[in-house]
Amino acid sequence: MKPRLASVSVDLDNLWAYLKTHGDPGWRDHPSFLPTAVPRLLEILGEQRLTTTVFAVGADVVREDGAKAVAEIAAAGHEVANHSFGHEPWLHRYSRDRLEAELSRTEEAIVAAGAPRPSGFRGPGYSVTRDLIELLAERGYAYDASTLPTWIGPLARAYHNRTAPAGASNELFGGFSRVLAPVHAYRWRTCDGSGLVELPVTTMPVLRTPIHCSYLLQLHEISPRLARGYFRTALRLCLARGVSPSLLVHPTDVLGGAEAPGMEFFPGMAAPGSRKVAWLGWVLATLREHFDVVGTGEYVRRADVRRTRPVTRLDTGR
């Protein structure tokens, strides 16, 4: 029997982007942990024999460390996709012209760094609008991966905004319309008829709770046994319900607190980097036991995505 497909992607959010979202003015100096995080991520993916997709932020790629990271990622055979230019979770407020500039500036930076022009996009903070979907289709993108179908999102946003500095509240994690959004991949019925694929970040079938690596890491800090059982249950439900899991990784999943100064507010940063690396290795190895694991772009090329959803019904839910 041919194994089911699954996908893994990395959002290459940098230290400055986390500080910016949290309202820390120190982000303007653009502190970076890419020189530490990228080699570590590439080593883990290499050990697991995985070729995946990395969503890069344009504001990093135009800088020396970001361009070097993209070149190394592409040289290792991974897809480089678009994660916006300024990494602002309020992307859904942008005008159509500003959205197009976000896409084009990042495309140019990625190509200049030595990677192919991106064919996939993920919005920061899972931000997505009708204008964005239509623009992606017009610009020849094959897929978007900006939705997180979970009821946890609005609660996580409320927690983040409560702990952020005054005036720094934002609109992370999507709105209430995401709670019942599809878990399976589907196609948007766009104006140009291109059928742009939407590949949601998978949440546990039925329960709709997150299974991305940062969430798993939080469970692991409570109880490694709980985290292992939770992830195995999620994979069993995916197999039973025909869901191809799309697993999301972040640089913080391999970094300790000393390697990301100023991020004490972020869950899981008290754990040492070595423990995180070992846990991520287990998660990826367990996923590979049950699925043929590829990057998001390769998944879209190989999967038969027939479900459709009108883009005119897209609602940010905010």
PDB file of C-alpha atoms in Angstrom:
ATOM      1  CA  MET A   1       0.000   0.000   0.000  1.00  0.00           C
ATOM      2  CA  LYS A   2       1.366   3.408  -0.982  1.00  0.00           C
ATOM      3  CA  PRO A   3       1.995   5.516   2.160  1.00  0.00           C
ATOM      4  CA  ARG A   4      -0.114   8.621   2.678  1.00  0.00           C
ATOM      5  CA  LEU A   5       1.441  12.004   2.025  1.00  0.00           C
ATOM      6  CA  ALA A   6       2.272  14.485   4.765  1.00  0.00           C
ATOM      7  CA  SER A   7       4.120  17.796   4.587  1.00  0.00           C
ATOM      8  CA  VAL A   8       6.502  19.712   6.810  1.00  0.00           C
ATOM      9  CA  SER A   9       7.327  23.406   6.563  1.00  0.00           C
ATOM     10  CA  VAL A  10       9.435  25.905   8.496  1.00  0.00           C
ATOM     11  CA  ASP A  11       8.378  29.504   9.123  1.00  0.00           C
ATOM     12  CA  LEU A  12      11.723  31.318   9.258  1.00  0.00           C
ATOM     13  CA  ASP A  13      10.504  33.972  11.697  1.00  0.00           C
ATOM     14  CA  ASN A  14      13.505  35.855  13.056  1.00  0.00           C
ATOM     15  CA  LEU A  15      14.138  37.279  16.531  1.00  0.00           C
ATOM     16  CA  TRP A  16      13.252  40.824  15.457  1.00  0.00           C
ATOM     17  CA  ALA A  17       9.889  39.642  14.092  1.00  0.00           C
ATOM     18  CA  TYR A  18       8.901  38.124  17.439  1.00  0.00           C
ATOM     19  CA  LEU A  19       9.968  41.281  19.272  1.00  0.00           C
ATOM     20  CA  LYS A  20       8.060  43.442  16.796  1.00  0.00           C
ATOM     21  CA  THR A  21       4.864  41.463  17.245  1.00  0.00           C
ATOM     22  CA  HIS A  22       5.273  41.660  21.009  1.00  0.00           C
ATOM     23  CA  GLY A  23       5.738  45.434  20.919  1.00  0.00           C
ATOM     24  CA  ASP A  24       9.405  45.512  21.968  1.00  0.00           C
ATOM     25  CA  PRO A  25      11.085  48.577  20.393  1.00  0.00           C
ATOM     26  CA  GLY A  26      14.359  46.655  20.236  1.00  0.00           C
ATOM     27  CA  TRP A  27      13.094  44.992  17.050  1.00  0.00           C
ATOM     28  CA  ARG A  28      14.177  48.063  15.063  1.00  0.00           C
ATOM     29  CA  ASP A  29      17.801  46.957  15.437  1.00  0.00           C
ATOM     30  CA  HIS A  30      16.794  43.740  13.626  1.00  0.00           C
ATOM     31  CA  PRO A  31      18.493  41.287  16.009  1.00  0.00           C
ATOM     32  CA  SER A  32      18.854  37.897  14.340  1.00  0.00           C
ATOM     33  CA  PHE A  33      19.176  34.299  15.455  1.00  0.00           C
ATOM     34  CA  LEU A  34      19.296  32.907  11.908  1.00  0.00           C
ATOM     35  CA  PRO A  35      23.057  32.135  12.016  1.00  0.00           C
ATOM     36  CA  THR A  36      22.354  29.747  14.910  1.00  0.00           C
ATOM     37  CA  ALA A  37      18.915  28.441  13.969  1.00  0.00           C
ATOM     38  CA  VAL A  38      19.333  27.715  10.258  1.00  0.00           C
ATOM     39  CA  PRO A  39      22.337  25.335  10.471  1.00  0.00           C
ATOM     40  CA  ARG A  40      20.612  23.528  13.328  1.00  0.00           C
ATOM     41  CA  LEU A  41      17.365  23.143  11.368  1.00  0.00           C
ATOM     42  CA  LEU A  42      19.203  21.977   8.271  1.00  0.00           C
ATOM     43  CA  GLU A  43      21.123  19.414  10.312  1.00  0.00           C
ATOM     44  CA  ILE A  44      17.926  17.968  11.804  1.00  0.00           C
ATOM     45  CA  LEU A  45      16.195  17.820   8.425  1.00  0.00           C
ATOM     46  CA  GLY A  46      19.269  16.172   6.930  1.00  0.00           C
ATOM     47  CA  GLU A  47      19.391  13.563   9.678  1.00  0.00           C
ATOM     48  CA  GLN A  48      15.723  12.787   9.024  1.00  0.00           C
ATOM     49  CA  ARG A  49      16.336  12.702   5.248  1.00  0.00           C
ATOM     50  CA  LEU A  50      13.610  15.283   4.708  1.00  0.00           C
ATOM     51  CA  THR A  51      13.300  17.842   1.943  1.00  0.00           C
ATOM     52  CA  THR A  52      10.848  20.472   3.068  1.00  0.00           C
ATOM     53  CA  THR A  53       9.635  24.048   2.530  1.00  0.00           C
ATOM     54  CA  VAL A  54      10.975  27.135   4.297  1.00  0.00           C
ATOM     55  CA  PHE A  55       8.838  30.290   4.328  1.00  0.00           C
ATOM     56  CA  ALA A  56      11.277  33.228   4.321  1.00  0.00           C
ATOM     57  CA  VAL A  57      10.662  36.850   5.345  1.00  0.00           C
ATOM     58  CA  GLY A  58      11.755  39.381   2.731  1.00  0.00           C
ATOM     59  CA  ALA A  59      13.120  41.890   5.249  1.00  0.00           C
ATOM     60  CA  ASP A  60      15.603  39.205   6.316  1.00  0.00           C
ATOM     61  CA  VAL A  61      16.454  37.991   2.832  1.00  0.00           C
ATOM     62  CA  VAL A  62      17.628  41.464   1.746  1.00  0.00           C
ATOM     63  CA  ARG A  63      20.137  41.367   4.629  1.00  0.00           C
ATOM     64  CA  GLU A  64      23.381  39.419   4.587  1.00  0.00           C
ATOM     65  CA  ASP A  65      22.446  36.751   7.146  1.00  0.00           C
ATOM     66  CA  GLY A  66      19.020  36.189   5.594  1.00  0.00           C
ATOM     67  CA  ALA A  67      20.402  35.921   2.056  1.00  0.00           C
ATOM     68  CA  LYS A  68      23.035  33.461   3.291  1.00  0.00           C
ATOM     69  CA  ALA A  69      20.341  31.423   5.018  1.00  0.00           C
ATOM     70  CA  VAL A  70      18.199  31.255   1.869  1.00  0.00           C
ATOM     71  CA  ALA A  71      21.207  30.260  -0.233  1.00  0.00           C
ATOM     72  CA  GLU A  72      22.050  27.456   2.210  1.00  0.00           C
ATOM     73  CA  ILE A  73      18.443  26.280   2.377  1.00  0.00           C
ATOM     74  CA  ALA A  74      18.119  26.193  -1.421  1.00  0.00           C
ATOM     75  CA  ALA A  75      21.505  24.475  -1.804  1.00  0.00           C
ATOM     76  CA  ALA A  76      20.286  21.723   0.550  1.00  0.00           C
ATOM     77  CA  GLY A  77      17.376  21.079  -1.810  1.00  0.00           C
ATOM     78  CA  HIS A  78      14.582  22.691   0.185  1.00  0.00           C
ATOM     79  CA  GLU A  79      11.848  24.850  -1.337  1.00  0.00           C
ATOM     80  CA  VAL A  80      11.928  28.543  -0.375  1.00  0.00           C
ATOM     81  CA  ALA A  81       8.469  30.140  -0.155  1.00  0.00           C
ATOM     82  CA  ASN A  82       7.147  33.633   0.603  1.00  0.00           C
ATOM     83  CA  HIS A  83       6.320  34.675   4.184  1.00  0.00           C
ATOM     84  CA  SER A  84       5.707  38.370   3.390  1.00  0.00           C
ATOM     85  CA  PHE A  85       8.266  41.181   3.520  1.00  0.00           C
ATOM     86  CA  GLY A  86       7.632  42.881   6.876  1.00  0.00           C
ATOM     87  CA  HIS A  87       6.100  39.966   8.802  1.00  0.00           C
ATOM     88  CA  GLU A  88       3.165  41.948  10.188  1.00  0.00           C
ATOM     89  CA  PRO A  89       0.240  39.866  11.521  1.00  0.00           C
ATOM     90  CA  TRP A  90      -2.102  42.709  10.556  1.00  0.00           C
ATOM     91  CA  LEU A  91      -1.464  41.973   6.864  1.00  0.00           C
ATOM     92  CA  HIS A  92      -5.225  41.615   6.368  1.00  0.00           C
ATOM     93  CA  ARG A  93      -5.534  45.410   6.843  1.00  0.00           C
ATOM     94  CA  TYR A  94      -3.268  46.173   3.878  1.00  0.00           C
ATOM     95  CA  SER A  95      -4.555  47.729   0.673  1.00  0.00           C
ATOM     96  CA  ARG A  96      -4.347  45.612  -2.443  1.00  0.00           C
ATOM     97  CA  ASP A  97      -1.386  47.637  -3.722  1.00  0.00           C
ATOM     98  CA  ARG A  98       0.500  47.220  -0.466  1.00  0.00           C
ATOM     99  CA  LEU A  99      -0.182  43.486  -0.471  1.00  0.00           C
ATOM    100  CA  GLU A 100       1.218  43.234  -3.979  1.00  0.00           C
ATOM    101  CA  ALA A 101       4.335  45.117  -2.919  1.00  0.00           C
ATOM    102  CA  GLU A 102       4.811  42.677   0.006  1.00  0.00           C
ATOM    103  CA  LEU A 103       4.700  39.771  -2.410  1.00  0.00           C
ATOM    104  CA  SER A 104       6.891  41.255  -5.128  1.00  0.00           C
ATOM    105  CA  ARG A 105       9.623  42.604  -2.833  1.00  0.00           C
ATOM    106  CA  THR A 106      10.000  39.223  -1.160  1.00  0.00           C
ATOM    107  CA  GLU A 107       9.983  37.387  -4.495  1.00  0.00           C
ATOM    108  CA  GLU A 108      12.786  39.618  -5.751  1.00  0.00           C
ATOM    109  CA  ALA A 109      14.836  39.121  -2.581  1.00  0.00           C
ATOM    110  CA  ILE A 110      14.478  35.329  -2.705  1.00  0.00           C
ATOM    111  CA  VAL A 111      15.527  35.155  -6.350  1.00  0.00           C
ATOM    112  CA  ALA A 112      18.471  37.511  -5.707  1.00  0.00           C
ATOM    113  CA  ALA A 113      19.611  35.195  -2.885  1.00  0.00           C
ATOM    114  CA  GLY A 114      19.832  32.291  -5.330  1.00  0.00           C
ATOM    115  CA  ALA A 115      16.530  30.432  -4.882  1.00  0.00           C
ATOM    116  CA  PRO A 116      13.785  29.960  -7.519  1.00  0.00           C
ATOM    117  CA  ARG A 117      10.853  32.363  -7.577  1.00  0.00           C
ATOM    118  CA  PRO A 118       8.457  31.213  -4.840  1.00  0.00           C
ATOM    119  CA  SER A 119       5.215  29.439  -5.694  1.00  0.00           C
ATOM    120  CA  GLY A 120       3.851  29.236  -2.137  1.00  0.00           C
ATOM    121  CA  PHE A 121       2.864  31.803   0.498  1.00  0.00           C
ATOM    122  CA  ARG A 122       2.036  31.842   4.201  1.00  0.00           C
ATOM    123  CA  GLY A 123       0.755  34.965   5.889  1.00  0.00           C
ATOM    124  CA  PRO A 124       2.326  36.025   9.216  1.00  0.00           C
ATOM    125  CA  GLY A 125       0.012  35.246  12.102  1.00  0.00           C
ATOM    126  CA  TYR A 126      -2.131  33.180   9.676  1.00  0.00           C
ATOM    127  CA  SER A 127      -3.372  36.406   8.075  1.00  0.00           C
ATOM    128  CA  VAL A 128      -5.341  35.884   4.853  1.00  0.00           C
ATOM    129  CA  THR A 129      -7.893  37.872   2.860  1.00  0.00           C
ATOM    130  CA  ARG A 130      -9.757  37.634  -0.431  1.00  0.00           C
ATOM    131  CA  ASP A 131      -7.452  40.235  -2.019  1.00  0.00           C
ATOM    132  CA  LEU A 132      -4.427  38.195  -0.979  1.00  0.00           C
ATOM    133  CA  ILE A 133      -5.801  34.971  -2.468  1.00  0.00           C
ATOM    134  CA  GLU A 134      -6.682  36.711  -5.727  1.00  0.00           C
ATOM    135  CA  LEU A 135      -3.233  38.331  -5.932  1.00  0.00           C
ATOM    136  CA  LEU A 136      -1.490  35.023  -5.335  1.00  0.00           C
ATOM    137  CA  ALA A 137      -3.508  33.455  -8.131  1.00  0.00           C
ATOM    138  CA  GLU A 138      -2.772  36.339 -10.505  1.00  0.00           C
ATOM    139  CA  ARG A 139       0.957  36.127  -9.751  1.00  0.00           C
ATOM    140  CA  GLY A 140       1.083  32.446 -10.591  1.00  0.00           C
ATOM    141  CA  TYR A 141       1.366  30.964  -7.108  1.00  0.00           C
ATOM    142  CA  ALA A 142       0.404  27.313  -6.755  1.00  0.00           C
ATOM    143  CA  TYR A 143      -0.741  27.457  -3.136  1.00  0.00           C
ATOM    144  CA  ASP A 144      -1.359  29.397   0.044  1.00  0.00           C
ATOM    145  CA  ALA A 145      -0.763  27.910   3.516  1.00  0.00           C
ATOM    146  CA  SER A 146      -2.098  30.653   5.791  1.00  0.00           C
ATOM    147  CA  THR A 147      -4.996  29.031   7.652  1.00  0.00           C
ATOM    148  CA  LEU A 148      -4.986  27.386  11.084  1.00  0.00           C
ATOM    149  CA  PRO A 149      -8.424  25.791  11.659  1.00  0.00           C
ATOM    150  CA  THR A 150      -8.659  25.802  15.448  1.00  0.00           C
ATOM    151  CA  TRP A 151     -10.737  27.276  18.251  1.00  0.00           C
ATOM    152  CA  ILE A 152      -7.492  27.786  20.208  1.00  0.00           C
ATOM    153  CA  GLY A 153      -6.433  30.686  17.946  1.00  0.00           C
ATOM    154  CA  PRO A 154      -8.687  33.422  19.381  1.00  0.00           C
ATOM    155  CA  LEU A 155      -7.814  32.306  22.921  1.00  0.00           C
ATOM    156  CA  ALA A 156      -4.074  32.345  22.163  1.00  0.00           C
ATOM    157  CA  ARG A 157      -4.425  35.828  20.688  1.00  0.00           C
ATOM    158  CA  ALA A 158      -6.187  37.062  23.817  1.00  0.00           C
ATOM    159  CA  TYR A 159      -3.391  35.624  25.986  1.00  0.00           C
ATOM    160  CA  HIS A 160      -0.681  37.184  23.812  1.00  0.00           C
ATOM    161  CA  ASN A 161      -2.335  40.599  23.814  1.00  0.00           C
ATOM    162  CA  ARG A 162      -2.804  40.468  27.585  1.00  0.00           C
ATOM    163  CA  THR A 163       0.907  39.772  28.141  1.00  0.00           C
ATOM    164  CA  ALA A 164       2.212  42.204  25.491  1.00  0.00           C
ATOM    165  CA  PRO A 165       3.182  45.799  26.344  1.00  0.00           C
ATOM    166  CA  ALA A 166       0.416  48.400  26.321  1.00  0.00           C
ATOM    167  CA  GLY A 167      -0.581  49.365  22.793  1.00  0.00           C
ATOM    168  CA  ALA A 168       1.050  46.295  21.256  1.00  0.00           C
ATOM    169  CA  SER A 169      -2.055  44.148  20.777  1.00  0.00           C
ATOM    170  CA  ASN A 170      -2.343  42.459  17.395  1.00  0.00           C
ATOM    171  CA  GLU A 171      -4.427  39.984  15.467  1.00  0.00           C
ATOM    172  CA  LEU A 172      -2.449  36.748  15.492  1.00  0.00           C
ATOM    173  CA  PHE A 173      -3.800  33.272  14.835  1.00  0.00           C
ATOM    174  CA  GLY A 174      -6.830  34.110  12.707  1.00  0.00           C
ATOM    175  CA  GLY A 175     -10.372  34.952  13.747  1.00  0.00           C
ATOM    176  CA  PHE A 176     -13.406  32.966  14.816  1.00  0.00           C
ATOM    177  CA  SER A 177     -14.195  32.081  11.187  1.00  0.00           C
ATOM    178  CA  ARG A 178     -11.192  29.717  11.329  1.00  0.00           C
ATOM    179  CA  VAL A 179     -12.794  27.508  13.968  1.00  0.00           C
ATOM    180  CA  LEU A 180     -14.764  25.487  11.419  1.00  0.00           C
ATOM    181  CA  ALA A 181     -12.551  26.097   8.384  1.00  0.00           C
ATOM    182  CA  PRO A 182     -11.573  22.942   6.456  1.00  0.00           C
ATOM    183  CA  VAL A 183      -8.756  20.798   7.842  1.00  0.00           C
ATOM    184  CA  HIS A 184      -8.183  19.123   4.469  1.00  0.00           C
ATOM    185  CA  ALA A 185      -6.441  20.849   1.567  1.00  0.00           C
ATOM    186  CA  TYR A 186      -8.858  22.498  -0.860  1.00  0.00           C
ATOM    187  CA  ARG A 187      -8.928  24.884  -3.809  1.00  0.00           C
ATOM    188  CA  TRP A 188     -10.104  28.474  -3.866  1.00  0.00           C
ATOM    189  CA  ARG A 189     -12.441  29.268  -6.757  1.00  0.00           C
ATOM    190  CA  THR A 190     -10.615  32.435  -7.810  1.00  0.00           C
ATOM    191  CA  CYS A 191     -11.677  34.956 -10.437  1.00  0.00           C
ATOM    192  CA  ASP A 192      -9.033  33.806 -12.908  1.00  0.00           C
ATOM    193  CA  GLY A 193     -10.099  30.174 -12.539  1.00  0.00           C
ATOM    194  CA  SER A 194      -6.620  29.041 -11.473  1.00  0.00           C
ATOM    195  CA  GLY A 195      -7.876  27.022  -8.505  1.00  0.00           C
ATOM    196  CA  LEU A 196      -5.211  28.143  -6.029  1.00  0.00           C
ATOM    197  CA  VAL A 197      -4.703  25.422  -3.398  1.00  0.00           C
ATOM    198  CA  GLU A 198      -5.117  26.212   0.297  1.00  0.00           C
ATOM    199  CA  LEU A 199      -3.046  23.918   2.508  1.00  0.00           C
ATOM    200  CA  PRO A 200      -4.080  24.478   6.146  1.00  0.00           C
ATOM    201  CA  VAL A 201      -1.645  23.985   8.993  1.00  0.00           C
ATOM    202  CA  THR A 202      -3.135  20.785  10.371  1.00  0.00           C
ATOM    203  CA  THR A 203      -4.942  20.665  13.686  1.00  0.00           C
ATOM    204  CA  MET A 204      -6.045  17.453  15.371  1.00  0.00           C
ATOM    205  CA  PRO A 205      -9.078  16.029  13.571  1.00  0.00           C
ATOM    206  CA  VAL A 206     -12.306  16.241  15.602  1.00  0.00           C
ATOM    207  CA  LEU A 207     -10.762  18.204  18.497  1.00  0.00           C
ATOM    208  CA  ARG A 208      -9.239  20.915  16.266  1.00  0.00           C
ATOM    209  CA  THR A 209      -6.399  21.581  18.683  1.00  0.00           C
ATOM    210  CA  PRO A 210      -2.930  22.482  17.314  1.00  0.00           C
ATOM    211  CA  ILE A 211      -0.303  19.861  16.575  1.00  0.00           C
ATOM    212  CA  HIS A 212       2.427  22.171  15.282  1.00  0.00           C
ATOM    213  CA  CYS A 213       5.836  21.745  16.888  1.00  0.00           C
ATOM    214  CA  SER A 214       5.726  24.776  19.209  1.00  0.00           C
ATOM    215  CA  TYR A 215       2.457  23.545  20.725  1.00  0.00           C
ATOM    216  CA  LEU A 216       3.845  20.017  21.094  1.00  0.00           C
ATOM    217  CA  LEU A 217       6.901  21.458  22.807  1.00  0.00           C
ATOM    218  CA  GLN A 218       4.712  23.183  25.407  1.00  0.00           C
ATOM    219  CA  LEU A 219       3.044  19.851  26.170  1.00  0.00           C
ATOM    220  CA  HIS A 220       6.472  18.216  26.356  1.00  0.00           C
ATOM    221  CA  GLU A 221       7.538  20.684  29.050  1.00  0.00           C
ATOM    222  CA  ILE A 222       4.500  19.635  31.081  1.00  0.00           C
ATOM    223  CA  SER A 223       4.966  15.912  30.456  1.00  0.00           C
ATOM    224  CA  PRO A 224       6.993  14.145  27.753  1.00  0.00           C
ATOM    225  CA  ARG A 225       4.661  11.164  28.029  1.00  0.00           C
ATOM    226  CA  LEU A 226       1.620  13.408  27.500  1.00  0.00           C
ATOM    227  CA  ALA A 227       3.222  15.056  24.463  1.00  0.00           C
ATOM    228  CA  ARG A 228       4.119  11.730  22.850  1.00  0.00           C
ATOM    229  CA  GLY A 229       0.637  10.336  23.444  1.00  0.00           C
ATOM    230  CA  TYR A 230      -1.008  13.496  22.134  1.00  0.00           C
ATOM    231  CA  PHE A 231       1.010  13.483  18.913  1.00  0.00           C
ATOM    232  CA  ARG A 232       0.507   9.769  18.301  1.00  0.00           C
ATOM    233  CA  THR A 233      -3.240  10.231  18.833  1.00  0.00           C
ATOM    234  CA  ALA A 234      -3.260  13.086  16.330  1.00  0.00           C
ATOM    235  CA  LEU A 235      -1.514  10.946  13.706  1.00  0.00           C
ATOM    236  CA  ARG A 236      -3.922   8.045  14.283  1.00  0.00           C
ATOM    237  CA  LEU A 237      -6.879  10.396  13.805  1.00  0.00           C
ATOM    238  CA  CYS A 238      -5.320  11.805  10.644  1.00  0.00           C
ATOM    239  CA  LEU A 239      -4.934   8.286   9.252  1.00  0.00           C
ATOM    240  CA  ALA A 240      -8.470   7.289  10.266  1.00  0.00           C
ATOM    241  CA  ARG A 241     -10.085  10.395   8.745  1.00  0.00           C
ATOM    242  CA  GLY A 242      -7.929  10.642   5.638  1.00  0.00           C
ATOM    243  CA  VAL A 243      -6.190  13.865   6.668  1.00  0.00           C
ATOM    244  CA  SER A 244      -2.707  14.484   5.276  1.00  0.00           C
ATOM    245  CA  PRO A 245      -0.970  16.335   8.129  1.00  0.00           C
ATOM    246  CA  SER A 246       0.856  19.560   7.371  1.00  0.00           C
ATOM    247  CA  LEU A 247       3.288  20.060  10.261  1.00  0.00           C
ATOM    248  CA  LEU A 248       4.763  23.478  11.051  1.00  0.00           C
ATOM    249  CA  VAL A 249       8.204  24.144  12.590  1.00  0.00           C
ATOM    250  CA  HIS A 250       9.711  27.425  13.830  1.00  0.00           C
ATOM    251  CA  PRO A 251      13.328  28.368  14.672  1.00  0.00           C
ATOM    252  CA  THR A 252      12.297  28.680  18.331  1.00  0.00           C
ATOM    253  CA  ASP A 253      11.698  24.913  18.281  1.00  0.00           C
ATOM    254  CA  VAL A 254      15.484  24.381  18.285  1.00  0.00           C
ATOM    255  CA  LEU A 255      16.711  27.391  20.297  1.00  0.00           C
ATOM    256  CA  GLY A 256      17.206  27.900  24.010  1.00  0.00           C
ATOM    257  CA  GLY A 257      16.435  31.149  25.817  1.00  0.00           C
ATOM    258  CA  ALA A 258      20.037  32.386  25.776  1.00  0.00           C
ATOM    259  CA  GLU A 259      20.019  32.083  21.977  1.00  0.00           C
ATOM    260  CA  ALA A 260      16.916  34.272  21.660  1.00  0.00           C
ATOM    261  CA  PRO A 261      17.426  37.185  24.095  1.00  0.00           C
ATOM    262  CA  GLY A 262      14.294  39.165  24.874  1.00  0.00           C
ATOM    263  CA  MET A 263      11.926  36.278  24.188  1.00  0.00           C
ATOM    264  CA  GLU A 264      11.295  35.255  27.779  1.00  0.00           C
ATOM    265  CA  PHE A 265       7.599  35.944  27.128  1.00  0.00           C
ATOM    266  CA  PHE A 266       7.425  33.169  24.509  1.00  0.00           C
ATOM    267  CA  PRO A 267       6.272  29.728  25.706  1.00  0.00           C
ATOM    268  CA  GLY A 268       8.947  27.050  25.841  1.00  0.00           C
ATOM    269  CA  MET A 269      11.982  29.340  25.877  1.00  0.00           C
ATOM    270  CA  ALA A 270      13.065  28.067  29.280  1.00  0.00           C
ATOM    271  CA  ALA A 271      13.880  24.681  27.741  1.00  0.00           C
ATOM    272  CA  PRO A 272      17.498  24.167  26.607  1.00  0.00           C
ATOM    273  CA  GLY A 273      18.116  23.992  22.884  1.00  0.00           C
ATOM    274  CA  SER A 274      19.510  20.457  23.097  1.00  0.00           C
ATOM    275  CA  ARG A 275      16.261  19.156  24.595  1.00  0.00           C
ATOM    276  CA  LYS A 276      14.244  20.888  21.874  1.00  0.00           C
ATOM    277  CA  VAL A 277      16.423  19.437  19.133  1.00  0.00           C
ATOM    278  CA  ALA A 278      15.971  15.925  20.508  1.00  0.00           C
ATOM    279  CA  TRP A 279      12.207  16.388  20.765  1.00  0.00           C
ATOM    280  CA  LEU A 280      11.886  17.749  17.233  1.00  0.00           C
ATOM    281  CA  GLY A 281      13.896  14.796  15.958  1.00  0.00           C
ATOM    282  CA  TRP A 282      11.452  12.421  17.652  1.00  0.00           C
ATOM    283  CA  VAL A 283       8.423  14.244  16.211  1.00  0.00           C
ATOM    284  CA  LEU A 284       9.769  14.124  12.647  1.00  0.00           C
ATOM    285  CA  ALA A 285      10.843  10.488  12.949  1.00  0.00           C
ATOM    286  CA  THR A 286       7.412   9.524  14.270  1.00  0.00           C
ATOM    287  CA  LEU A 287       5.702  11.365  11.419  1.00  0.00           C
ATOM    288  CA  ARG A 288       7.900   9.498   8.928  1.00  0.00           C
ATOM    289  CA  GLU A 289       6.866   6.156  10.411  1.00  0.00           C
ATOM    290  CA  HIS A 290       3.329   6.679   9.128  1.00  0.00           C
ATOM    291  CA  PHE A 291       3.609   9.055   6.168  1.00  0.00           C
ATOM    292  CA  ASP A 292       5.642   9.889   3.100  1.00  0.00           C
ATOM    293  CA  VAL A 293       6.836  13.327   4.221  1.00  0.00           C
ATOM    294  CA  VAL A 294       7.561  16.098   1.707  1.00  0.00           C
ATOM    295  CA  GLY A 295       7.557  19.900   1.586  1.00  0.00           C
ATOM    296  CA  THR A 296       4.355  21.875   1.087  1.00  0.00           C
ATOM    297  CA  GLY A 297       5.076  22.646  -2.565  1.00  0.00           C
ATOM    298  CA  GLU A 298       5.815  18.999  -3.357  1.00  0.00           C
ATOM    299  CA  TYR A 299       2.650  17.982  -1.532  1.00  0.00           C
ATOM    300  CA  VAL A 300       0.559  20.313  -3.701  1.00  0.00           C
ATOM    301  CA  ARG A 301       2.203  18.939  -6.848  1.00  0.00           C
ATOM    302  CA  ARG A 302       1.555  15.323  -5.874  1.00  0.00           C
ATOM    303  CA  ALA A 303      -1.795  15.457  -4.090  1.00  0.00           C
ATOM    304  CA  ASP A 304      -5.163  15.253  -5.821  1.00  0.00           C
ATOM    305  CA  VAL A 305      -6.924  18.274  -4.288  1.00  0.00           C
ATOM    306  CA  ARG A 306     -10.503  18.325  -5.541  1.00  0.00           C
ATOM    307  CA  ARG A 307     -12.404  20.148  -2.803  1.00  0.00           C
ATOM    308  CA  THR A 308     -13.264  23.741  -3.710  1.00  0.00           C
ATOM    309  CA  ARG A 309     -14.380  26.774  -1.750  1.00  0.00           C
ATOM    310  CA  PRO A 310     -15.479  30.163  -3.154  1.00  0.00           C
ATOM    311  CA  VAL A 311     -12.972  32.882  -2.417  1.00  0.00           C
ATOM    312  CA  THR A 312     -15.847  35.377  -2.261  1.00  0.00           C
ATOM    313  CA  ARG A 313     -16.875  33.789   1.059  1.00  0.00           C
ATOM    314  CA  LEU A 314     -13.506  34.301   2.679  1.00  0.00           C
ATOM    315  CA  ASP A 315     -13.898  36.197   5.920  1.00  0.00           C
ATOM    316  CA  THR A 316     -11.039  37.275   8.166  1.00  0.00           C
ATOM    317  CA  GLY A 317     -13.374  36.803  11.102  1.00  0.00           C
ATOM    318  CA  ARG A 318     -11.891  39.734  12.986  1.00  0.00           C
TER     319      ARG A 318
END
